[in-house]
Amino acid sequence: MSIVTRFAPSPTGALHLGHAWSAVQAHSRAREAGGRFLLRIEDIDGTRSRPEHVEGILADLRWLGLDWDGEVVFQSQRLALYADALARLEAMGLVYRCICTRADIAAAASAPHGVGGVVYPGTCRGRSIDPARPHCWRLDMGRAIERAGPLDWTDEIAGTVAADPAMHGDVVLARKDAPSSYHLAVTVDDAAQGVSHVIRGRDLFEATHVHRLLQALLGLPTPVYRHHALLAGPDGERLAKRHGAPSLADLRAGGMDGKTLAMDLKAGRLPLGFGAMNA
Ligand code: GLU
């Protein structure tokens, strides 16, 4: 089987060492197998995506010496594909319009907490909503699970995993201001681009339950997954910009050699003070 991996950053901020660690793993996996490594910019969130971050991502990858195959793919140019997938789910009766605001959902007393915070209490499920009102589309999780039946997926680290998307509740598949959600776009694109191995951080492990379900509903193939450990900084906290992690641009400006850094990351040699952790 020919190996196809991808790096799929969202251009909502500068990349840091954790992103480099992820990109290096996906890149070397493809290169060692004589396969393809793709770059996909996940810019469906028009309010948070910035062209300067796209430029930064390309500059960072070049600095690291990580070459990609083919053209860079931008999700913002593929909205028709996501709309089509949503229309297919609508035709199956598996999605519904929702007009709840964040405040409405937070105020719903019974709202249990799931992986990503509050699980949607289902207020708009079964309601008839005027399509002219601003709305998002949600997956009817109960129906979707019933239709798909039991599912599993393979993770190279966790082994065979039984899909358990119910924990996410009725996830949003398209937003008022963004024609697709992360879950729908990533599922459609990994299949359309022939990605055979999804290599990404452990923080996205739970999201894969939803992606596996969407694959089954849309008749898409299931890649092999590898959810790798995340990087922790010297304070033991997961790397993220909010903890003041230096960006790759900072490291570059400080004179660090990107190709040496990529080689070190590939060999599992982490910069002093950094360590691998599981989410
Ligand atoms: N765009 C997502 C992010 O930047 C990652 C998507 C994925 O690897 O599936 O967090």
PDB file of C-alpha atoms and ligand atoms in Angstrom:
ATOM      1  CA  MET A   1       0.000   0.000   0.000  1.00  0.00           C
ATOM      2  CA  SER A   2       1.344   3.417  -0.814  1.00  0.00           C
ATOM      3  CA  ILE A   3       1.573   5.678   2.205  1.00  0.00           C
ATOM      4  CA  VAL A   4       0.034   9.142   2.091  1.00  0.00           C
ATOM      5  CA  THR A   5       0.303  11.381   5.154  1.00  0.00           C
ATOM      6  CA  ARG A   6      -0.538  15.021   5.689  1.00  0.00           C
ATOM      7  CA  PHE A   7       0.095  18.001   7.915  1.00  0.00           C
ATOM      8  CA  ALA A   8      -3.074  20.038   8.334  1.00  0.00           C
ATOM      9  CA  PRO A   9      -2.514  23.189  10.394  1.00  0.00           C
ATOM     10  CA  SER A  10      -5.085  25.905  10.978  1.00  0.00           C
ATOM     11  CA  PRO A  11      -3.643  29.336  10.137  1.00  0.00           C
ATOM     12  CA  THR A  12      -4.945  30.919  13.321  1.00  0.00           C
ATOM     13  CA  GLY A  13      -1.573  31.522  14.964  1.00  0.00           C
ATOM     14  CA  ALA A  14       2.129  30.903  14.663  1.00  0.00           C
ATOM     15  CA  LEU A  15       3.396  27.307  14.688  1.00  0.00           C
ATOM     16  CA  HIS A  16       5.389  26.179  17.720  1.00  0.00           C
ATOM     17  CA  LEU A  17       7.613  23.226  18.497  1.00  0.00           C
ATOM     18  CA  GLY A  18       4.626  20.907  18.984  1.00  0.00           C
ATOM     19  CA  HIS A  19       3.550  21.544  15.393  1.00  0.00           C
ATOM     20  CA  ALA A  20       7.083  20.874  14.152  1.00  0.00           C
ATOM     21  CA  TRP A  21       7.118  17.600  16.065  1.00  0.00           C
ATOM     22  CA  SER A  22       3.840  16.558  14.423  1.00  0.00           C
ATOM     23  CA  ALA A  23       4.864  17.653  10.922  1.00  0.00           C
ATOM     24  CA  VAL A  24       8.219  15.857  11.194  1.00  0.00           C
ATOM     25  CA  GLN A  25       6.520  12.607  12.175  1.00  0.00           C
ATOM     26  CA  ALA A  26       4.029  12.746   9.297  1.00  0.00           C
ATOM     27  CA  HIS A  27       6.724  13.773   6.830  1.00  0.00           C
ATOM     28  CA  SER A  28       9.279  11.131   7.771  1.00  0.00           C
ATOM     29  CA  ARG A  29       6.642   8.416   7.799  1.00  0.00           C
ATOM     30  CA  ALA A  30       5.802   9.171   4.171  1.00  0.00           C
ATOM     31  CA  ARG A  31       9.377   9.713   3.022  1.00  0.00           C
ATOM     32  CA  GLU A  32      10.706   6.518   4.627  1.00  0.00           C
ATOM     33  CA  ALA A  33       8.018   4.514   2.812  1.00  0.00           C
ATOM     34  CA  GLY A  34       8.524   6.279  -0.520  1.00  0.00           C
ATOM     35  CA  GLY A  35       5.052   7.728  -0.087  1.00  0.00           C
ATOM     36  CA  ARG A  36       3.524  11.186  -0.344  1.00  0.00           C
ATOM     37  CA  PHE A  37       3.356  13.976   2.219  1.00  0.00           C
ATOM     38  CA  LEU A  38       0.603  16.565   1.712  1.00  0.00           C
ATOM     39  CA  LEU A  39       0.073  20.018   3.146  1.00  0.00           C
ATOM     40  CA  ARG A  40      -3.479  21.144   3.805  1.00  0.00           C
ATOM     41  CA  ILE A  41      -4.314  24.541   5.260  1.00  0.00           C
ATOM     42  CA  GLU A  42      -7.442  24.271   7.407  1.00  0.00           C
ATOM     43  CA  ASP A  43      -8.766  27.781   6.920  1.00  0.00           C
ATOM     44  CA  ILE A  44     -12.517  27.268   7.062  1.00  0.00           C
ATOM     45  CA  ASP A  45     -12.791  29.552  10.064  1.00  0.00           C
ATOM     46  CA  GLY A  46     -12.748  32.833   8.165  1.00  0.00           C
ATOM     47  CA  THR A  47     -12.906  34.911  11.316  1.00  0.00           C
ATOM     48  CA  ARG A  48      -9.717  33.457  12.831  1.00  0.00           C
ATOM     49  CA  SER A  49      -7.632  32.436   9.780  1.00  0.00           C
ATOM     50  CA  ARG A  50      -5.030  34.963   8.612  1.00  0.00           C
ATOM     51  CA  PRO A  51      -2.983  35.059   5.388  1.00  0.00           C
ATOM     52  CA  GLU A  52       0.136  36.016   7.361  1.00  0.00           C
ATOM     53  CA  HIS A  53      -0.143  32.773   9.309  1.00  0.00           C
ATOM     54  CA  VAL A  54      -0.357  30.824   6.030  1.00  0.00           C
ATOM     55  CA  GLU A  55       2.872  32.537   4.939  1.00  0.00           C
ATOM     56  CA  GLY A  56       4.386  31.718   8.316  1.00  0.00           C
ATOM     57  CA  ILE A  57       3.467  28.027   8.031  1.00  0.00           C
ATOM     58  CA  LEU A  58       5.068  27.728   4.587  1.00  0.00           C
ATOM     59  CA  ALA A  59       8.205  29.542   5.785  1.00  0.00           C
ATOM     60  CA  ASP A  60       8.426  27.326   8.899  1.00  0.00           C
ATOM     61  CA  LEU A  61       8.129  24.089   6.899  1.00  0.00           C
ATOM     62  CA  ARG A  62      10.765  25.251   4.409  1.00  0.00           C
ATOM     63  CA  TRP A  63      13.061  26.193   7.292  1.00  0.00           C
ATOM     64  CA  LEU A  64      12.583  22.704   8.757  1.00  0.00           C
ATOM     65  CA  GLY A  65      13.375  21.209   5.343  1.00  0.00           C
ATOM     66  CA  LEU A  66       9.981  19.465   5.146  1.00  0.00           C
ATOM     67  CA  ASP A  67       9.008  19.370   1.468  1.00  0.00           C
ATOM     68  CA  TRP A  68       5.438  18.506   0.519  1.00  0.00           C
ATOM     69  CA  ASP A  69       4.024  16.860  -2.602  1.00  0.00           C
ATOM     70  CA  GLY A  70       1.694  18.641  -5.003  1.00  0.00           C
ATOM     71  CA  GLU A  71      -0.070  21.925  -4.458  1.00  0.00           C
ATOM     72  CA  VAL A  72      -0.963  23.206  -1.030  1.00  0.00           C
ATOM     73  CA  VAL A  73      -4.665  22.515  -0.487  1.00  0.00           C
ATOM     74  CA  PHE A  74      -6.814  25.216   1.149  1.00  0.00           C
ATOM     75  CA  GLN A  75     -10.056  24.144   2.770  1.00  0.00           C
ATOM     76  CA  SER A  76     -11.575  27.559   2.029  1.00  0.00           C
ATOM     77  CA  GLN A  77     -11.503  26.571  -1.654  1.00  0.00           C
ATOM     78  CA  ARG A  78     -13.296  23.284  -1.108  1.00  0.00           C
ATOM     79  CA  LEU A  79     -16.526  24.451   0.490  1.00  0.00           C
ATOM     80  CA  ALA A  80     -18.679  22.884  -2.238  1.00  0.00           C
ATOM     81  CA  LEU A  81     -17.380  19.436  -1.263  1.00  0.00           C
ATOM     82  CA  TYR A  82     -18.384  19.933   2.357  1.00  0.00           C
ATOM     83  CA  ALA A  83     -21.787  21.329   1.352  1.00  0.00           C
ATOM     84  CA  ASP A  84     -22.322  18.243  -0.756  1.00  0.00           C
ATOM     85  CA  ALA A  85     -21.460  15.919   2.149  1.00  0.00           C
ATOM     86  CA  LEU A  86     -23.822  17.868   4.401  1.00  0.00           C
ATOM     87  CA  ALA A  87     -26.598  17.600   1.802  1.00  0.00           C
ATOM     88  CA  ARG A  88     -26.122  13.839   1.715  1.00  0.00           C
ATOM     89  CA  LEU A  89     -26.453  13.626   5.483  1.00  0.00           C
ATOM     90  CA  GLU A  90     -29.527  15.841   5.292  1.00  0.00           C
ATOM     91  CA  ALA A  91     -31.079  13.530   2.699  1.00  0.00           C
ATOM     92  CA  MET A  92     -30.533  10.656   5.163  1.00  0.00           C
ATOM     93  CA  GLY A  93     -32.383  12.643   7.845  1.00  0.00           C
ATOM     94  CA  LEU A  94     -29.309  12.745  10.070  1.00  0.00           C
ATOM     95  CA  VAL A  95     -28.800  16.494  10.523  1.00  0.00           C
ATOM     96  CA  TYR A  96     -30.976  19.299  11.810  1.00  0.00           C
ATOM     97  CA  ARG A  97     -30.932  23.091  12.006  1.00  0.00           C
ATOM     98  CA  CYS A  98     -30.067  24.647  15.341  1.00  0.00           C
ATOM     99  CA  ILE A  99     -30.543  28.276  16.370  1.00  0.00           C
ATOM    100  CA  CYS A 100     -29.241  28.019  19.929  1.00  0.00           C
ATOM    101  CA  THR A 101     -26.642  30.532  21.020  1.00  0.00           C
ATOM    102  CA  ARG A 102     -23.702  29.584  23.212  1.00  0.00           C
ATOM    103  CA  ALA A 103     -25.496  31.254  26.107  1.00  0.00           C
ATOM    104  CA  ASP A 104     -28.681  29.182  25.466  1.00  0.00           C
ATOM    105  CA  ILE A 105     -26.648  25.995  25.586  1.00  0.00           C
ATOM    106  CA  ALA A 106     -24.722  26.970  28.692  1.00  0.00           C
ATOM    107  CA  ALA A 107     -27.990  27.888  30.397  1.00  0.00           C
ATOM    108  CA  ALA A 108     -29.607  24.505  29.710  1.00  0.00           C
ATOM    109  CA  ALA A 109     -29.505  23.117  33.215  1.00  0.00           C
ATOM    110  CA  SER A 110     -29.174  19.513  32.167  1.00  0.00           C
ATOM    111  CA  ALA A 111     -26.251  20.091  29.820  1.00  0.00           C
ATOM    112  CA  PRO A 112     -23.683  17.429  30.716  1.00  0.00           C
ATOM    113  CA  HIS A 113     -19.994  18.057  30.100  1.00  0.00           C
ATOM    114  CA  GLY A 114     -18.302  16.080  27.346  1.00  0.00           C
ATOM    115  CA  VAL A 115     -14.901  16.048  25.763  1.00  0.00           C
ATOM    116  CA  GLY A 116     -15.020  19.526  24.328  1.00  0.00           C
ATOM    117  CA  GLY A 117     -16.998  21.125  27.122  1.00  0.00           C
ATOM    118  CA  VAL A 118     -20.790  21.177  27.236  1.00  0.00           C
ATOM    119  CA  VAL A 119     -22.624  18.486  25.257  1.00  0.00           C
ATOM    120  CA  TYR A 120     -25.501  20.022  23.305  1.00  0.00           C
ATOM    121  CA  PRO A 121     -28.764  19.168  25.090  1.00  0.00           C
ATOM    122  CA  GLY A 122     -30.684  18.627  21.835  1.00  0.00           C
ATOM    123  CA  THR A 123     -32.995  21.635  22.213  1.00  0.00           C
ATOM    124  CA  CYS A 124     -33.515  22.116  18.453  1.00  0.00           C
ATOM    125  CA  ARG A 125     -33.717  18.420  17.554  1.00  0.00           C
ATOM    126  CA  GLY A 126     -37.182  17.726  16.164  1.00  0.00           C
ATOM    127  CA  ARG A 127     -38.088  21.452  16.099  1.00  0.00           C
ATOM    128  CA  SER A 128     -39.097  23.058  12.857  1.00  0.00           C
ATOM    129  CA  ILE A 129     -36.771  25.995  12.266  1.00  0.00           C
ATOM    130  CA  ASP A 130     -37.318  28.699   9.673  1.00  0.00           C
ATOM    131  CA  PRO A 131     -34.396  28.256   7.238  1.00  0.00           C
ATOM    132  CA  ALA A 132     -34.257  32.053   6.870  1.00  0.00           C
ATOM    133  CA  ARG A 133     -33.049  32.361  10.475  1.00  0.00           C
ATOM    134  CA  PRO A 134     -29.299  32.164  11.014  1.00  0.00           C
ATOM    135  CA  HIS A 135     -28.632  28.571  12.048  1.00  0.00           C
ATOM    136  CA  CYS A 136     -25.971  25.916  12.261  1.00  0.00           C
ATOM    137  CA  TRP A 137     -26.370  22.257  11.322  1.00  0.00           C
ATOM    138  CA  ARG A 138     -25.992  19.521  13.913  1.00  0.00           C
ATOM    139  CA  LEU A 139     -25.623  15.784  13.526  1.00  0.00           C
ATOM    140  CA  ASP A 140     -28.393  13.775  15.169  1.00  0.00           C
ATOM    141  CA  MET A 141     -25.907  11.584  16.985  1.00  0.00           C
ATOM    142  CA  GLY A 142     -28.400   8.984  18.209  1.00  0.00           C
ATOM    143  CA  ARG A 143     -29.820   8.359  14.762  1.00  0.00           C
ATOM    144  CA  ALA A 144     -26.423   8.451  13.119  1.00  0.00           C
ATOM    145  CA  ILE A 145     -25.033   5.810  15.487  1.00  0.00           C
ATOM    146  CA  GLU A 146     -28.098   3.655  14.964  1.00  0.00           C
ATOM    147  CA  ARG A 147     -27.717   3.849  11.202  1.00  0.00           C
ATOM    148  CA  ALA A 148     -23.974   3.161  11.180  1.00  0.00           C
ATOM    149  CA  GLY A 149     -23.934   0.333  13.748  1.00  0.00           C
ATOM    150  CA  PRO A 150     -20.803  -0.631  15.715  1.00  0.00           C
ATOM    151  CA  LEU A 151     -17.577   0.768  14.274  1.00  0.00           C
ATOM    152  CA  ASP A 152     -13.917   0.621  15.092  1.00  0.00           C
ATOM    153  CA  TRP A 153     -10.684   2.093  13.842  1.00  0.00           C
ATOM    154  CA  THR A 154      -7.011   1.269  14.124  1.00  0.00           C
ATOM    155  CA  ASP A 155      -4.543   3.437  15.939  1.00  0.00           C
ATOM    156  CA  GLU A 156      -0.904   2.466  15.637  1.00  0.00           C
ATOM    157  CA  ILE A 157      -0.359   3.305  19.295  1.00  0.00           C
ATOM    158  CA  ALA A 158      -3.723   2.546  20.950  1.00  0.00           C
ATOM    159  CA  GLY A 159      -4.541  -0.526  18.804  1.00  0.00           C
ATOM    160  CA  THR A 160      -8.094  -1.343  17.747  1.00  0.00           C
ATOM    161  CA  VAL A 161     -10.417   1.299  19.147  1.00  0.00           C
ATOM    162  CA  ALA A 162     -14.203   0.909  19.358  1.00  0.00           C
ATOM    163  CA  ALA A 163     -15.716   4.140  18.067  1.00  0.00           C
ATOM    164  CA  ASP A 164     -17.639   5.957  20.790  1.00  0.00           C
ATOM    165  CA  PRO A 165     -18.918   9.157  19.167  1.00  0.00           C
ATOM    166  CA  ALA A 166     -21.898   9.427  21.549  1.00  0.00           C
ATOM    167  CA  MET A 167     -19.688  11.233  24.069  1.00  0.00           C
ATOM    168  CA  HIS A 168     -19.620  14.241  21.741  1.00  0.00           C
ATOM    169  CA  GLY A 169     -23.399  14.594  21.500  1.00  0.00           C
ATOM    170  CA  ASP A 170     -24.985  16.318  18.493  1.00  0.00           C
ATOM    171  CA  VAL A 171     -21.838  17.908  17.052  1.00  0.00           C
ATOM    172  CA  VAL A 172     -21.972  20.936  14.758  1.00  0.00           C
ATOM    173  CA  LEU A 173     -21.228  20.046  11.128  1.00  0.00           C
ATOM    174  CA  ALA A 174     -21.669  23.493   9.603  1.00  0.00           C
ATOM    175  CA  ARG A 175     -21.777  26.896  11.257  1.00  0.00           C
ATOM    176  CA  LYS A 176     -23.623  30.096  10.647  1.00  0.00           C
ATOM    177  CA  ASP A 177     -20.396  31.848   9.719  1.00  0.00           C
ATOM    178  CA  ALA A 178     -18.402  28.852   8.399  1.00  0.00           C
ATOM    179  CA  PRO A 179     -19.963  26.468   5.876  1.00  0.00           C
ATOM    180  CA  SER A 180     -18.284  23.444   7.425  1.00  0.00           C
ATOM    181  CA  SER A 181     -16.973  22.378  10.799  1.00  0.00           C
ATOM    182  CA  TYR A 182     -13.564  20.868  11.440  1.00  0.00           C
ATOM    183  CA  HIS A 183     -15.106  17.372  11.785  1.00  0.00           C
ATOM    184  CA  LEU A 184     -16.830  17.363   8.413  1.00  0.00           C
ATOM    185  CA  ALA A 185     -14.054  19.066   6.427  1.00  0.00           C
ATOM    186  CA  VAL A 186     -11.261  16.884   7.798  1.00  0.00           C
ATOM    187  CA  THR A 187     -13.209  13.681   7.136  1.00  0.00           C
ATOM    188  CA  VAL A 188     -14.115  14.663   3.581  1.00  0.00           C
ATOM    189  CA  ASP A 189     -10.586  15.877   2.782  1.00  0.00           C
ATOM    190  CA  ASP A 190      -8.640  12.948   4.205  1.00  0.00           C
ATOM    191  CA  ALA A 191     -10.726  10.672   1.978  1.00  0.00           C
ATOM    192  CA  ALA A 192     -10.629  12.939  -1.097  1.00  0.00           C
ATOM    193  CA  GLN A 193      -6.867  13.317  -0.830  1.00  0.00           C
ATOM    194  CA  GLY A 194      -6.309   9.574  -0.379  1.00  0.00           C
ATOM    195  CA  VAL A 195      -4.644   9.985   3.022  1.00  0.00           C
ATOM    196  CA  SER A 196      -3.718   6.479   4.210  1.00  0.00           C
ATOM    197  CA  HIS A 197      -2.195   7.422   7.583  1.00  0.00           C
ATOM    198  CA  VAL A 198      -3.434  10.293   9.725  1.00  0.00           C
ATOM    199  CA  ILE A 199      -0.577  11.245  12.037  1.00  0.00           C
ATOM    200  CA  ARG A 200      -1.582  13.912  14.525  1.00  0.00           C
ATOM    201  CA  GLY A 201      -1.449  14.795  18.185  1.00  0.00           C
ATOM    202  CA  ARG A 202      -3.081  12.872  20.994  1.00  0.00           C
ATOM    203  CA  ASP A 203      -5.333  15.882  21.625  1.00  0.00           C
ATOM    204  CA  LEU A 204      -7.359  14.889  18.539  1.00  0.00           C
ATOM    205  CA  PHE A 205      -7.805  11.238  19.560  1.00  0.00           C
ATOM    206  CA  GLU A 206     -11.405  11.706  20.741  1.00  0.00           C
ATOM    207  CA  ALA A 207     -12.353  13.621  17.595  1.00  0.00           C
ATOM    208  CA  THR A 208     -11.559  10.480  15.613  1.00  0.00           C
ATOM    209  CA  HIS A 209     -14.684   8.820  17.059  1.00  0.00           C
ATOM    210  CA  VAL A 210     -16.742  11.394  15.162  1.00  0.00           C
ATOM    211  CA  HIS A 211     -14.615  11.131  12.015  1.00  0.00           C
ATOM    212  CA  ARG A 212     -15.026   7.337  11.962  1.00  0.00           C
ATOM    213  CA  LEU A 213     -18.806   7.739  12.202  1.00  0.00           C
ATOM    214  CA  LEU A 214     -18.891  10.303   9.382  1.00  0.00           C
ATOM    215  CA  GLN A 215     -16.768   7.996   7.209  1.00  0.00           C
ATOM    216  CA  ALA A 216     -19.292   5.199   7.692  1.00  0.00           C
ATOM    217  CA  LEU A 217     -22.265   7.441   6.927  1.00  0.00           C
ATOM    218  CA  LEU A 218     -20.673   8.959   3.824  1.00  0.00           C
ATOM    219  CA  GLY A 219     -19.210   5.680   2.528  1.00  0.00           C
ATOM    220  CA  LEU A 220     -15.611   6.917   2.847  1.00  0.00           C
ATOM    221  CA  PRO A 221     -12.530   4.783   3.574  1.00  0.00           C
ATOM    222  CA  THR A 222     -10.970   4.786   7.039  1.00  0.00           C
ATOM    223  CA  PRO A 223      -7.278   5.650   7.239  1.00  0.00           C
ATOM    224  CA  VAL A 224      -4.929   4.190   9.834  1.00  0.00           C
ATOM    225  CA  TYR A 225      -4.430   6.667  12.686  1.00  0.00           C
ATOM    226  CA  ARG A 226      -1.460   7.476  14.843  1.00  0.00           C
ATOM    227  CA  HIS A 227      -2.160   9.910  17.653  1.00  0.00           C
ATOM    228  CA  HIS A 228       1.261  10.769  18.946  1.00  0.00           C
ATOM    229  CA  ALA A 229       2.263  12.112  22.346  1.00  0.00           C
ATOM    230  CA  LEU A 230       2.181  15.877  22.773  1.00  0.00           C
ATOM    231  CA  LEU A 231       5.142  17.981  23.746  1.00  0.00           C
ATOM    232  CA  ALA A 232       5.335  19.489  27.180  1.00  0.00           C
ATOM    233  CA  GLY A 233       7.442  22.525  27.950  1.00  0.00           C
ATOM    234  CA  PRO A 234       9.865  22.963  30.827  1.00  0.00           C
ATOM    235  CA  ASP A 235       6.904  23.759  33.116  1.00  0.00           C
ATOM    236  CA  GLY A 236       5.391  20.312  32.372  1.00  0.00           C
ATOM    237  CA  GLU A 237       2.446  21.979  30.634  1.00  0.00           C
ATOM    238  CA  ARG A 238       1.359  21.030  27.138  1.00  0.00           C
ATOM    239  CA  LEU A 239       2.920  23.286  24.544  1.00  0.00           C
ATOM    240  CA  ALA A 240       0.637  25.937  23.263  1.00  0.00           C
ATOM    241  CA  LYS A 241       1.068  29.554  22.495  1.00  0.00           C
ATOM    242  CA  ARG A 242      -0.888  30.544  25.585  1.00  0.00           C
ATOM    243  CA  HIS A 243       1.826  29.058  27.791  1.00  0.00           C
ATOM    244  CA  GLY A 244       4.331  31.309  26.049  1.00  0.00           C
ATOM    245  CA  ALA A 245       5.896  28.535  23.961  1.00  0.00           C
ATOM    246  CA  PRO A 246       8.357  30.072  21.516  1.00  0.00           C
ATOM    247  CA  SER A 247       7.062  30.027  17.956  1.00  0.00           C
ATOM    248  CA  LEU A 248       9.129  28.438  15.188  1.00  0.00           C
ATOM    249  CA  ALA A 249       9.506  31.955  13.795  1.00  0.00           C
ATOM    250  CA  ASP A 250      11.085  33.019  17.123  1.00  0.00           C
ATOM    251  CA  LEU A 251      13.483  30.072  16.998  1.00  0.00           C
ATOM    252  CA  ARG A 252      14.356  30.873  13.387  1.00  0.00           C
ATOM    253  CA  ALA A 253      14.929  34.535  14.211  1.00  0.00           C
ATOM    254  CA  GLY A 254      17.118  33.414  17.125  1.00  0.00           C
ATOM    255  CA  GLY A 255      19.455  31.694  14.673  1.00  0.00           C
ATOM    256  CA  MET A 256      18.455  28.069  15.229  1.00  0.00           C
ATOM    257  CA  ASP A 257      19.061  25.738  12.290  1.00  0.00           C
ATOM    258  CA  GLY A 258      15.697  24.303  11.199  1.00  0.00           C
ATOM    259  CA  LYS A 259      17.014  21.206   9.439  1.00  0.00           C
ATOM    260  CA  THR A 260      19.037  20.200  12.493  1.00  0.00           C
ATOM    261  CA  LEU A 261      15.970  20.737  14.651  1.00  0.00           C
ATOM    262  CA  ALA A 262      13.891  18.538  12.311  1.00  0.00           C
ATOM    263  CA  MET A 263      16.540  15.809  12.417  1.00  0.00           C
ATOM    264  CA  ASP A 264      16.664  15.951  16.192  1.00  0.00           C
ATOM    265  CA  LEU A 265      12.867  15.767  16.477  1.00  0.00           C
ATOM    266  CA  LYS A 266      12.795  12.832  14.077  1.00  0.00           C
ATOM    267  CA  ALA A 267      15.334  10.996  16.225  1.00  0.00           C
ATOM    268  CA  GLY A 268      13.290  11.787  19.341  1.00  0.00           C
ATOM    269  CA  ARG A 269      15.932  14.197  20.654  1.00  0.00           C
ATOM    270  CA  LEU A 270      13.866  16.979  22.146  1.00  0.00           C
ATOM    271  CA  PRO A 271      15.295  20.376  22.994  1.00  0.00           C
ATOM    272  CA  LEU A 272      16.443  20.730  26.583  1.00  0.00           C
ATOM    273  CA  GLY A 273      13.554  20.923  29.009  1.00  0.00           C
ATOM    274  CA  PHE A 274      10.936  19.590  26.586  1.00  0.00           C
ATOM    275  CA  GLY A 275       9.346  16.173  27.019  1.00  0.00           C
ATOM    276  CA  ALA A 276       6.654  13.974  25.484  1.00  0.00           C
ATOM    277  CA  MET A 277       3.382  13.655  27.339  1.00  0.00           C
ATOM    278  CA  ASN A 278       0.031  12.056  26.712  1.00  0.00           C
ATOM    279  CA  ALA A 279      -3.086  14.189  26.680  1.00  0.00           C
TER     280      ALA A 279
HETATM  281  N1  GLU B   1      -6.296  21.744  11.754  1.00  0.00           N
HETATM  282  C1  GLU B   1      -6.179  21.026  12.977  1.00  0.00           C
HETATM  283  C2  GLU B   1      -5.329  21.812  13.955  1.00  0.00           C
HETATM  284  O1  GLU B   1      -4.588  22.663  13.574  1.00  0.00           O
HETATM  285  C3  GLU B   1      -5.546  19.654  12.841  1.00  0.00           C
HETATM  286  C4  GLU B   1      -6.320  18.770  11.959  1.00  0.00           C
HETATM  287  C5  GLU B   1      -5.897  17.320  11.926  1.00  0.00           C
HETATM  288  O2  GLU B   1      -4.684  17.026  11.981  1.00  0.00           O
HETATM  289  O3  GLU B   1      -6.771  16.492  11.791  1.00  0.00           O
HETATM  290  O4  GLU B   1      -5.371  21.571  15.117  1.00  0.00           O
END
